[in-house]
Amino acid sequence: MEYADLFNQKPKYDCLLFDLDDTLYPLSSGLATAILQNLKDYMVEKLGIEPTKTDDLCNLLYKNYGTTLAGLRAIGYDFDYDEFHSFVHGRLPYENLKPDPILRNMLLSLPYRKLIFTNADKVHALKALRILGLEDCFEGIICFETLNPIHKNSVSDDEDDIYFIGSTSTTKPTTSNSANNSQIFDIINHFAQLNPSGILPKTPIVCKPSENAIQLALNIANINPQRTLFFEDSVRNIQAGKRLGLHTVLAVPDLWESDIKSEAVYTGNLAVETTVTA
């Protein structure tokens, strides 16, 4: 191959797909810990779940359904999604997040489409990106509302969907904030059995790490997985993305600290293996 051809080759990627929480900011911010505590408080205060069960319930729902919200809906709880997100994210210590000019400059220097793909709601995503100073670094945000739009049975071609954020209407599956105890599937007791049998109830929520959720996000944003690099802090989300053809980067959030990022300089090529730690 001629030496000049090295600079005329088509880039390997044309899109960078980023998770948000614990990927674009470090765990040391304390937001992850606060989210978990807020989830437990919501379960106790709004759904009437016994405090002694919240640890096991959060763990089992997250492992089996991707998010606690998705799991709670699966096992029988009905609640207002906006109220849930407001409770869980509305009281986070956002003051712990700081503008990140180094990451901002790094992102702006990369000549690729850049998108956010998060299970969180749009209010949280926009607020976190704004505080980090990254709100204009991304073409769009694929979030909870994007994958779970109300009053829509399919992806719309409406102009509002260009930003992938989804409906601005309040998401209210029911008017009830709880459920009859007899209708709740006891997932803790289910897994406490020596040999759990039976099929777990399905959730109406679309979210990572479901391959259906990832494929839907790719379709909405018109993304070619073979030419996309997917940054995630979750191994299972990475694995699901790989099964759909995405190239992946397992992002360790604490490595986004400034002293490490200051050594990262864009050189014109994005040389990353299929799965790496960044």
mmCIF file of C-alpha atoms in Angstrom:
data_model
loop_
_atom_site.group_PDB
_atom_site.id
_atom_site.type_symbol
_atom_site.label_atom_id
_atom_site.label_comp_id
_atom_site.label_asym_id
_atom_site.label_seq_id
_atom_site.Cartn_x
_atom_site.Cartn_y
_atom_site.Cartn_z
ATOM 1 C CA MET A 1 0.000 0.000 0.000
ATOM 2 C CA GLU A 2 1.288 3.446 -0.864
ATOM 3 C CA TYR A 3 2.172 5.593 2.147
ATOM 4 C CA ALA A 4 -0.255 8.298 0.983
ATOM 5 C CA ASP A 5 -3.104 5.778 0.987
ATOM 6 C CA LEU A 6 -2.884 5.580 4.766
ATOM 7 C CA PHE A 7 -4.342 9.082 4.938
ATOM 8 C CA ASN A 8 -7.028 8.505 2.314
ATOM 9 C CA GLN A 9 -8.698 5.498 3.899
ATOM 10 C CA LYS A 10 -12.274 5.846 5.090
ATOM 11 C CA PRO A 11 -12.363 6.174 8.913
ATOM 12 C CA LYS A 12 -13.360 3.000 10.736
ATOM 13 C CA TYR A 13 -16.111 4.795 12.674
ATOM 14 C CA ASP A 14 -18.582 7.519 11.870
ATOM 15 C CA CYS A 15 -20.530 7.564 15.157
ATOM 16 C CA LEU A 16 -19.672 7.579 18.872
ATOM 17 C CA LEU A 17 -22.470 6.447 21.192
ATOM 18 C CA PHE A 18 -22.037 7.364 24.868
ATOM 19 C CA ASP A 19 -23.768 6.258 28.023
ATOM 20 C CA LEU A 20 -24.107 9.141 30.493
ATOM 21 C CA ASP A 21 -24.121 8.236 34.174
ATOM 22 C CA ASP A 22 -20.836 6.904 35.545
ATOM 23 C CA THR A 23 -19.396 7.086 32.027
ATOM 24 C CA LEU A 24 -19.007 10.815 31.348
ATOM 25 C CA TYR A 25 -18.307 11.661 34.981
ATOM 26 C CA PRO A 26 -16.527 9.731 37.765
ATOM 27 C CA LEU A 27 -18.074 7.583 40.479
ATOM 28 C CA SER A 28 -16.465 9.888 43.026
ATOM 29 C CA SER A 29 -19.230 12.419 42.260
ATOM 30 C CA GLY A 30 -21.490 10.404 44.550
ATOM 31 C CA LEU A 31 -24.471 10.513 42.193
ATOM 32 C CA ALA A 32 -24.654 6.725 41.849
ATOM 33 C CA THR A 33 -24.839 6.293 45.628
ATOM 34 C CA ALA A 34 -27.495 8.987 45.882
ATOM 35 C CA ILE A 35 -29.570 7.441 43.090
ATOM 36 C CA LEU A 36 -29.581 4.084 44.867
ATOM 37 C CA GLN A 37 -30.678 5.659 48.160
ATOM 38 C CA ASN A 38 -33.399 7.660 46.409
ATOM 39 C CA LEU A 39 -34.649 4.477 44.739
ATOM 40 C CA LYS A 40 -34.971 2.794 48.110
ATOM 41 C CA ASP A 41 -36.712 5.826 49.619
ATOM 42 C CA TYR A 42 -39.184 5.894 46.724
ATOM 43 C CA MET A 43 -39.986 2.230 47.189
ATOM 44 C CA VAL A 44 -40.711 2.773 50.876
ATOM 45 C CA GLU A 45 -42.452 6.165 50.756
ATOM 46 C CA LYS A 46 -44.425 5.846 47.531
ATOM 47 C CA LEU A 47 -44.968 2.111 47.061
ATOM 48 C CA GLY A 48 -45.232 0.966 50.666
ATOM 49 C CA ILE A 49 -42.421 -1.585 50.384
ATOM 50 C CA GLU A 50 -40.860 -2.704 53.662
ATOM 51 C CA PRO A 51 -37.477 -1.000 54.243
ATOM 52 C CA THR A 52 -35.856 -4.355 55.059
ATOM 53 C CA LYS A 53 -36.615 -5.581 51.532
ATOM 54 C CA THR A 54 -35.298 -2.683 49.480
ATOM 55 C CA ASP A 55 -31.673 -3.862 49.243
ATOM 56 C CA ASP A 56 -32.587 -7.305 47.917
ATOM 57 C CA LEU A 57 -35.340 -5.916 45.717
ATOM 58 C CA CYS A 58 -33.121 -3.282 44.083
ATOM 59 C CA ASN A 59 -30.454 -5.882 43.453
ATOM 60 C CA LEU A 60 -32.804 -8.469 41.928
ATOM 61 C CA LEU A 61 -34.756 -5.985 39.822
ATOM 62 C CA TYR A 62 -31.603 -4.397 38.422
ATOM 63 C CA LYS A 63 -30.048 -7.755 37.585
ATOM 64 C CA ASN A 64 -33.141 -9.177 35.925
ATOM 65 C CA TYR A 65 -34.717 -6.139 34.265
ATOM 66 C CA GLY A 66 -31.961 -3.632 33.586
ATOM 67 C CA THR A 67 -33.374 -0.891 35.809
ATOM 68 C CA THR A 68 -35.279 -0.827 39.071
ATOM 69 C CA LEU A 69 -38.102 1.089 37.357
ATOM 70 C CA ALA A 70 -38.491 -1.633 34.737
ATOM 71 C CA GLY A 71 -38.452 -4.298 37.424
ATOM 72 C CA LEU A 72 -41.015 -2.595 39.634
ATOM 73 C CA ARG A 73 -43.399 -2.335 36.687
ATOM 74 C CA ALA A 74 -42.810 -5.992 35.822
ATOM 75 C CA ILE A 75 -43.670 -7.327 39.250
ATOM 76 C CA GLY A 76 -46.900 -5.356 39.473
ATOM 77 C CA TYR A 77 -46.361 -1.799 40.711
ATOM 78 C CA ASP A 78 -48.058 1.067 38.863
ATOM 79 C CA PHE A 79 -46.798 4.624 39.211
ATOM 80 C CA ASP A 80 -46.250 7.867 37.366
ATOM 81 C CA TYR A 81 -42.923 7.682 35.500
ATOM 82 C CA ASP A 82 -42.327 11.431 35.731
ATOM 83 C CA GLU A 83 -42.955 11.359 39.472
ATOM 84 C CA PHE A 84 -40.540 8.451 39.809
ATOM 85 C CA HIS A 85 -37.800 10.239 37.883
ATOM 86 C CA SER A 86 -38.395 13.484 39.744
ATOM 87 C CA PHE A 87 -38.077 11.684 43.073
ATOM 88 C CA VAL A 88 -34.978 9.683 42.123
ATOM 89 C CA HIS A 89 -33.077 12.341 40.151
ATOM 90 C CA GLY A 90 -34.605 15.581 41.428
ATOM 91 C CA ARG A 91 -32.764 15.456 44.728
ATOM 92 C CA LEU A 92 -29.315 14.413 43.499
ATOM 93 C CA PRO A 93 -26.152 16.263 44.614
ATOM 94 C CA TYR A 94 -25.636 17.879 41.210
ATOM 95 C CA GLU A 95 -23.318 20.358 42.898
ATOM 96 C CA ASN A 96 -20.736 17.554 42.933
ATOM 97 C CA LEU A 97 -20.564 17.674 39.130
ATOM 98 C CA LYS A 98 -18.202 20.266 37.692
ATOM 99 C CA PRO A 99 -17.663 21.671 34.208
ATOM 100 C CA ASP A 100 -15.219 19.455 32.319
ATOM 101 C CA PRO A 101 -13.409 21.583 29.699
ATOM 102 C CA ILE A 102 -10.843 18.881 28.964
ATOM 103 C CA LEU A 103 -13.473 16.277 28.107
ATOM 104 C CA ARG A 104 -15.412 18.931 26.204
ATOM 105 C CA ASN A 105 -12.426 19.818 24.031
ATOM 106 C CA MET A 106 -11.683 16.139 23.482
ATOM 107 C CA LEU A 107 -15.231 15.451 22.316
ATOM 108 C CA LEU A 108 -15.378 18.511 20.075
ATOM 109 C CA SER A 109 -12.099 17.547 18.432
ATOM 110 C CA LEU A 110 -13.417 14.168 17.292
ATOM 111 C CA PRO A 111 -14.915 14.417 13.761
ATOM 112 C CA TYR A 112 -17.722 11.911 14.281
ATOM 113 C CA ARG A 113 -21.422 11.931 15.098
ATOM 114 C CA LYS A 114 -21.742 11.860 18.880
ATOM 115 C CA LEU A 115 -24.903 10.758 20.702
ATOM 116 C CA ILE A 116 -25.983 10.059 24.286
ATOM 117 C CA PHE A 117 -27.793 6.785 25.001
ATOM 118 C CA THR A 118 -29.064 6.594 28.581
ATOM 119 C CA ASN A 119 -31.780 4.792 30.528
ATOM 120 C CA ALA A 120 -32.319 7.998 32.515
ATOM 121 C CA ASP A 121 -35.025 10.570 31.827
ATOM 122 C CA LYS A 122 -34.480 13.646 29.665
ATOM 123 C CA VAL A 123 -34.557 16.147 32.556
ATOM 124 C CA HIS A 124 -31.664 14.427 34.317
ATOM 125 C CA ALA A 125 -29.692 13.908 31.105
ATOM 126 C CA LEU A 126 -29.974 17.541 30.041
ATOM 127 C CA LYS A 127 -29.145 18.858 33.510
ATOM 128 C CA ALA A 128 -26.069 16.652 33.932
ATOM 129 C CA LEU A 129 -24.739 17.517 30.470
ATOM 130 C CA ARG A 130 -25.339 21.219 31.056
ATOM 131 C CA ILE A 131 -23.427 21.187 34.349
ATOM 132 C CA LEU A 132 -20.567 19.242 32.765
ATOM 133 C CA GLY A 133 -20.473 21.788 29.942
ATOM 134 C CA LEU A 134 -21.103 19.074 27.351
ATOM 135 C CA GLU A 135 -24.636 19.905 26.212
ATOM 136 C CA ASP A 136 -23.528 21.079 22.766
ATOM 137 C CA CYS A 137 -21.062 18.236 22.201
ATOM 138 C CA PHE A 138 -23.767 15.776 21.176
ATOM 139 C CA GLU A 139 -26.118 15.633 18.222
ATOM 140 C CA GLY A 140 -28.922 14.107 20.257
ATOM 141 C CA ILE A 141 -30.018 12.273 23.388
ATOM 142 C CA ILE A 142 -31.675 8.861 23.342
ATOM 143 C CA CYS A 143 -33.283 8.554 26.774
ATOM 144 C CA PHE A 144 -36.155 6.957 28.692
ATOM 145 C CA GLU A 145 -38.789 9.033 26.893
ATOM 146 C CA THR A 146 -37.306 8.167 23.502
ATOM 147 C CA LEU A 147 -37.661 4.436 24.055
ATOM 148 C CA ASN A 148 -40.905 4.671 26.029
ATOM 149 C CA PRO A 149 -42.959 7.385 24.283
ATOM 150 C CA ILE A 150 -46.566 7.857 25.297
ATOM 151 C CA HIS A 151 -49.380 8.077 22.747
ATOM 152 C CA LYS A 152 -47.067 6.531 20.148
ATOM 153 C CA ASN A 153 -47.138 3.000 18.805
ATOM 154 C CA SER A 154 -44.101 3.376 16.597
ATOM 155 C CA VAL A 155 -41.173 5.655 15.940
ATOM 156 C CA SER A 156 -42.434 8.952 14.556
ATOM 157 C CA ASP A 157 -41.061 11.041 11.742
ATOM 158 C CA ASP A 158 -42.159 14.234 13.462
ATOM 159 C CA GLU A 159 -39.699 17.106 13.526
ATOM 160 C CA ASP A 160 -39.519 16.986 17.325
ATOM 161 C CA ASP A 161 -37.929 13.551 17.123
ATOM 162 C CA ILE A 162 -34.785 14.903 15.489
ATOM 163 C CA TYR A 163 -33.237 15.300 18.925
ATOM 164 C CA PHE A 164 -34.312 11.804 19.908
ATOM 165 C CA ILE A 165 -35.581 13.016 23.278
ATOM 166 C CA GLY A 166 -39.167 11.901 22.781
ATOM 167 C CA SER A 167 -42.480 13.172 24.049
ATOM 168 C CA THR A 168 -42.697 16.183 26.338
ATOM 169 C CA SER A 169 -45.985 14.965 27.783
ATOM 170 C CA THR A 170 -46.285 13.541 31.260
ATOM 171 C CA THR A 171 -45.923 9.782 31.221
ATOM 172 C CA LYS A 172 -48.721 8.298 33.306
ATOM 173 C CA PRO A 173 -49.417 4.588 32.852
ATOM 174 C CA THR A 174 -52.055 4.675 35.577
ATOM 175 C CA THR A 175 -53.421 6.973 38.269
ATOM 176 C CA SER A 176 -52.356 4.641 41.043
ATOM 177 C CA ASN A 177 -49.101 4.926 42.995
ATOM 178 C CA SER A 178 -49.245 1.399 44.351
ATOM 179 C CA ALA A 179 -50.674 -1.997 43.672
ATOM 180 C CA ASN A 180 -52.719 -4.574 45.507
ATOM 181 C CA ASN A 181 -50.302 -6.806 47.406
ATOM 182 C CA SER A 182 -52.001 -9.874 45.972
ATOM 183 C CA GLN A 183 -51.012 -8.706 42.487
ATOM 184 C CA ILE A 184 -47.317 -8.248 43.298
ATOM 185 C CA PHE A 185 -44.949 -10.958 42.133
ATOM 186 C CA ASP A 186 -42.670 -11.863 45.059
ATOM 187 C CA ILE A 187 -39.340 -11.901 43.239
ATOM 188 C CA ILE A 188 -37.368 -12.133 46.493
ATOM 189 C CA ASN A 189 -39.140 -15.332 47.495
ATOM 190 C CA HIS A 190 -38.850 -16.606 43.924
ATOM 191 C CA PHE A 191 -35.057 -16.488 44.000
ATOM 192 C CA ALA A 192 -34.891 -17.657 47.601
ATOM 193 C CA GLN A 193 -36.039 -21.092 46.427
ATOM 194 C CA LEU A 194 -33.397 -23.749 45.946
ATOM 195 C CA ASN A 195 -34.362 -24.239 42.304
ATOM 196 C CA PRO A 196 -36.448 -21.269 41.140
ATOM 197 C CA SER A 197 -38.938 -22.360 38.519
ATOM 198 C CA GLY A 198 -41.345 -20.524 36.294
ATOM 199 C CA ILE A 199 -40.942 -17.523 34.038
ATOM 200 C CA LEU A 200 -40.417 -14.064 35.454
ATOM 201 C CA PRO A 201 -43.114 -11.534 34.545
ATOM 202 C CA LYS A 202 -42.233 -9.242 31.642
ATOM 203 C CA THR A 203 -41.826 -5.496 31.896
ATOM 204 C CA PRO A 204 -43.510 -2.920 29.645
ATOM 205 C CA ILE A 205 -40.403 -0.738 29.928
ATOM 206 C CA VAL A 206 -37.833 -0.664 27.116
ATOM 207 C CA CYS A 207 -34.303 -0.112 28.426
ATOM 208 C CA LYS A 208 -30.708 -1.304 28.242
ATOM 209 C CA PRO A 209 -29.393 -4.014 28.342
ATOM 210 C CA SER A 210 -32.286 -5.336 26.270
ATOM 211 C CA GLU A 211 -31.128 -5.964 22.719
ATOM 212 C CA ASN A 212 -34.527 -4.695 21.608
ATOM 213 C CA ALA A 213 -33.831 -1.364 23.343
ATOM 214 C CA ILE A 214 -30.407 -1.028 21.747
ATOM 215 C CA GLN A 215 -31.729 -1.940 18.311
ATOM 216 C CA LEU A 216 -34.547 0.576 18.706
ATOM 217 C CA ALA A 217 -32.024 3.278 19.608
ATOM 218 C CA LEU A 218 -29.942 2.426 16.543
ATOM 219 C CA ASN A 219 -33.029 2.630 14.340
ATOM 220 C CA ILE A 220 -34.225 5.930 15.804
ATOM 221 C CA ALA A 221 -30.855 7.621 15.316
ATOM 222 C CA ASN A 222 -30.145 5.888 11.993
ATOM 223 C CA ILE A 223 -26.922 4.369 13.317
ATOM 224 C CA ASN A 224 -24.882 1.690 11.569
ATOM 225 C CA PRO A 225 -23.595 -0.535 14.403
ATOM 226 C CA GLN A 226 -20.669 -1.731 12.311
ATOM 227 C CA ARG A 227 -19.367 1.839 12.154
ATOM 228 C CA THR A 228 -20.219 2.886 15.712
ATOM 229 C CA LEU A 229 -18.162 2.890 18.896
ATOM 230 C CA PHE A 230 -20.273 2.365 22.032
ATOM 231 C CA PHE A 231 -18.922 3.725 25.367
ATOM 232 C CA GLU A 232 -20.446 2.138 28.485
ATOM 233 C CA ASP A 233 -19.570 1.495 32.122
ATOM 234 C CA SER A 234 -21.832 -1.585 32.227
ATOM 235 C CA VAL A 235 -20.337 -4.896 31.092
ATOM 236 C CA ARG A 236 -23.735 -6.397 30.308
ATOM 237 C CA ASN A 237 -24.716 -3.369 28.209
ATOM 238 C CA ILE A 238 -21.404 -3.763 26.379
ATOM 239 C CA GLN A 239 -22.115 -7.443 25.771
ATOM 240 C CA ALA A 240 -25.603 -6.699 24.416
ATOM 241 C CA GLY A 241 -24.173 -4.025 22.136
ATOM 242 C CA LYS A 242 -21.525 -6.382 20.812
ATOM 243 C CA ARG A 243 -24.169 -8.966 19.957
ATOM 244 C CA LEU A 244 -25.810 -6.351 17.735
ATOM 245 C CA GLY A 245 -22.558 -5.535 15.970
ATOM 246 C CA LEU A 246 -21.442 -2.450 17.882
ATOM 247 C CA HIS A 247 -17.765 -1.862 18.569
ATOM 248 C CA THR A 248 -17.431 -1.228 22.289
ATOM 249 C CA VAL A 249 -15.385 0.561 24.920
ATOM 250 C CA LEU A 250 -15.769 -0.379 28.574
ATOM 251 C CA ALA A 251 -15.433 3.058 30.166
ATOM 252 C CA VAL A 252 -14.149 3.177 33.724
ATOM 253 C CA PRO A 253 -15.561 6.469 35.078
ATOM 254 C CA ASP A 254 -12.750 7.188 37.537
ATOM 255 C CA LEU A 255 -10.325 7.309 34.602
ATOM 256 C CA TRP A 256 -12.066 10.492 33.416
ATOM 257 C CA GLU A 257 -10.271 12.452 36.111
ATOM 258 C CA SER A 258 -8.499 15.537 34.768
ATOM 259 C CA ASP A 259 -4.951 14.411 35.473
ATOM 260 C CA ILE A 260 -5.443 11.404 33.190
ATOM 261 C CA LYS A 261 -7.524 13.151 30.533
ATOM 262 C CA SER A 262 -4.934 15.910 30.247
ATOM 263 C CA GLU A 263 -2.587 13.388 28.665
ATOM 264 C CA ALA A 264 -5.143 12.409 26.002
ATOM 265 C CA VAL A 265 -4.648 14.243 22.718
ATOM 266 C CA TYR A 266 -6.560 13.604 19.506
ATOM 267 C CA THR A 267 -4.100 12.749 16.736
ATOM 268 C CA GLY A 268 -6.450 12.313 13.810
ATOM 269 C CA ASN A 269 -7.256 8.625 14.286
ATOM 270 C CA LEU A 270 -9.492 6.894 16.791
ATOM 271 C CA ALA A 271 -7.574 3.689 17.350
ATOM 272 C CA VAL A 272 -9.560 1.554 19.760
ATOM 273 C CA GLU A 273 -9.847 -2.202 19.890
ATOM 274 C CA THR A 274 -13.256 -3.856 19.814
ATOM 275 C CA THR A 275 -13.339 -4.010 23.617
ATOM 276 C CA VAL A 276 -10.965 -1.935 25.691
ATOM 277 C CA THR A 277 -10.850 -0.114 28.990
ATOM 278 C CA ALA A 278 -10.825 3.644 28.503
#
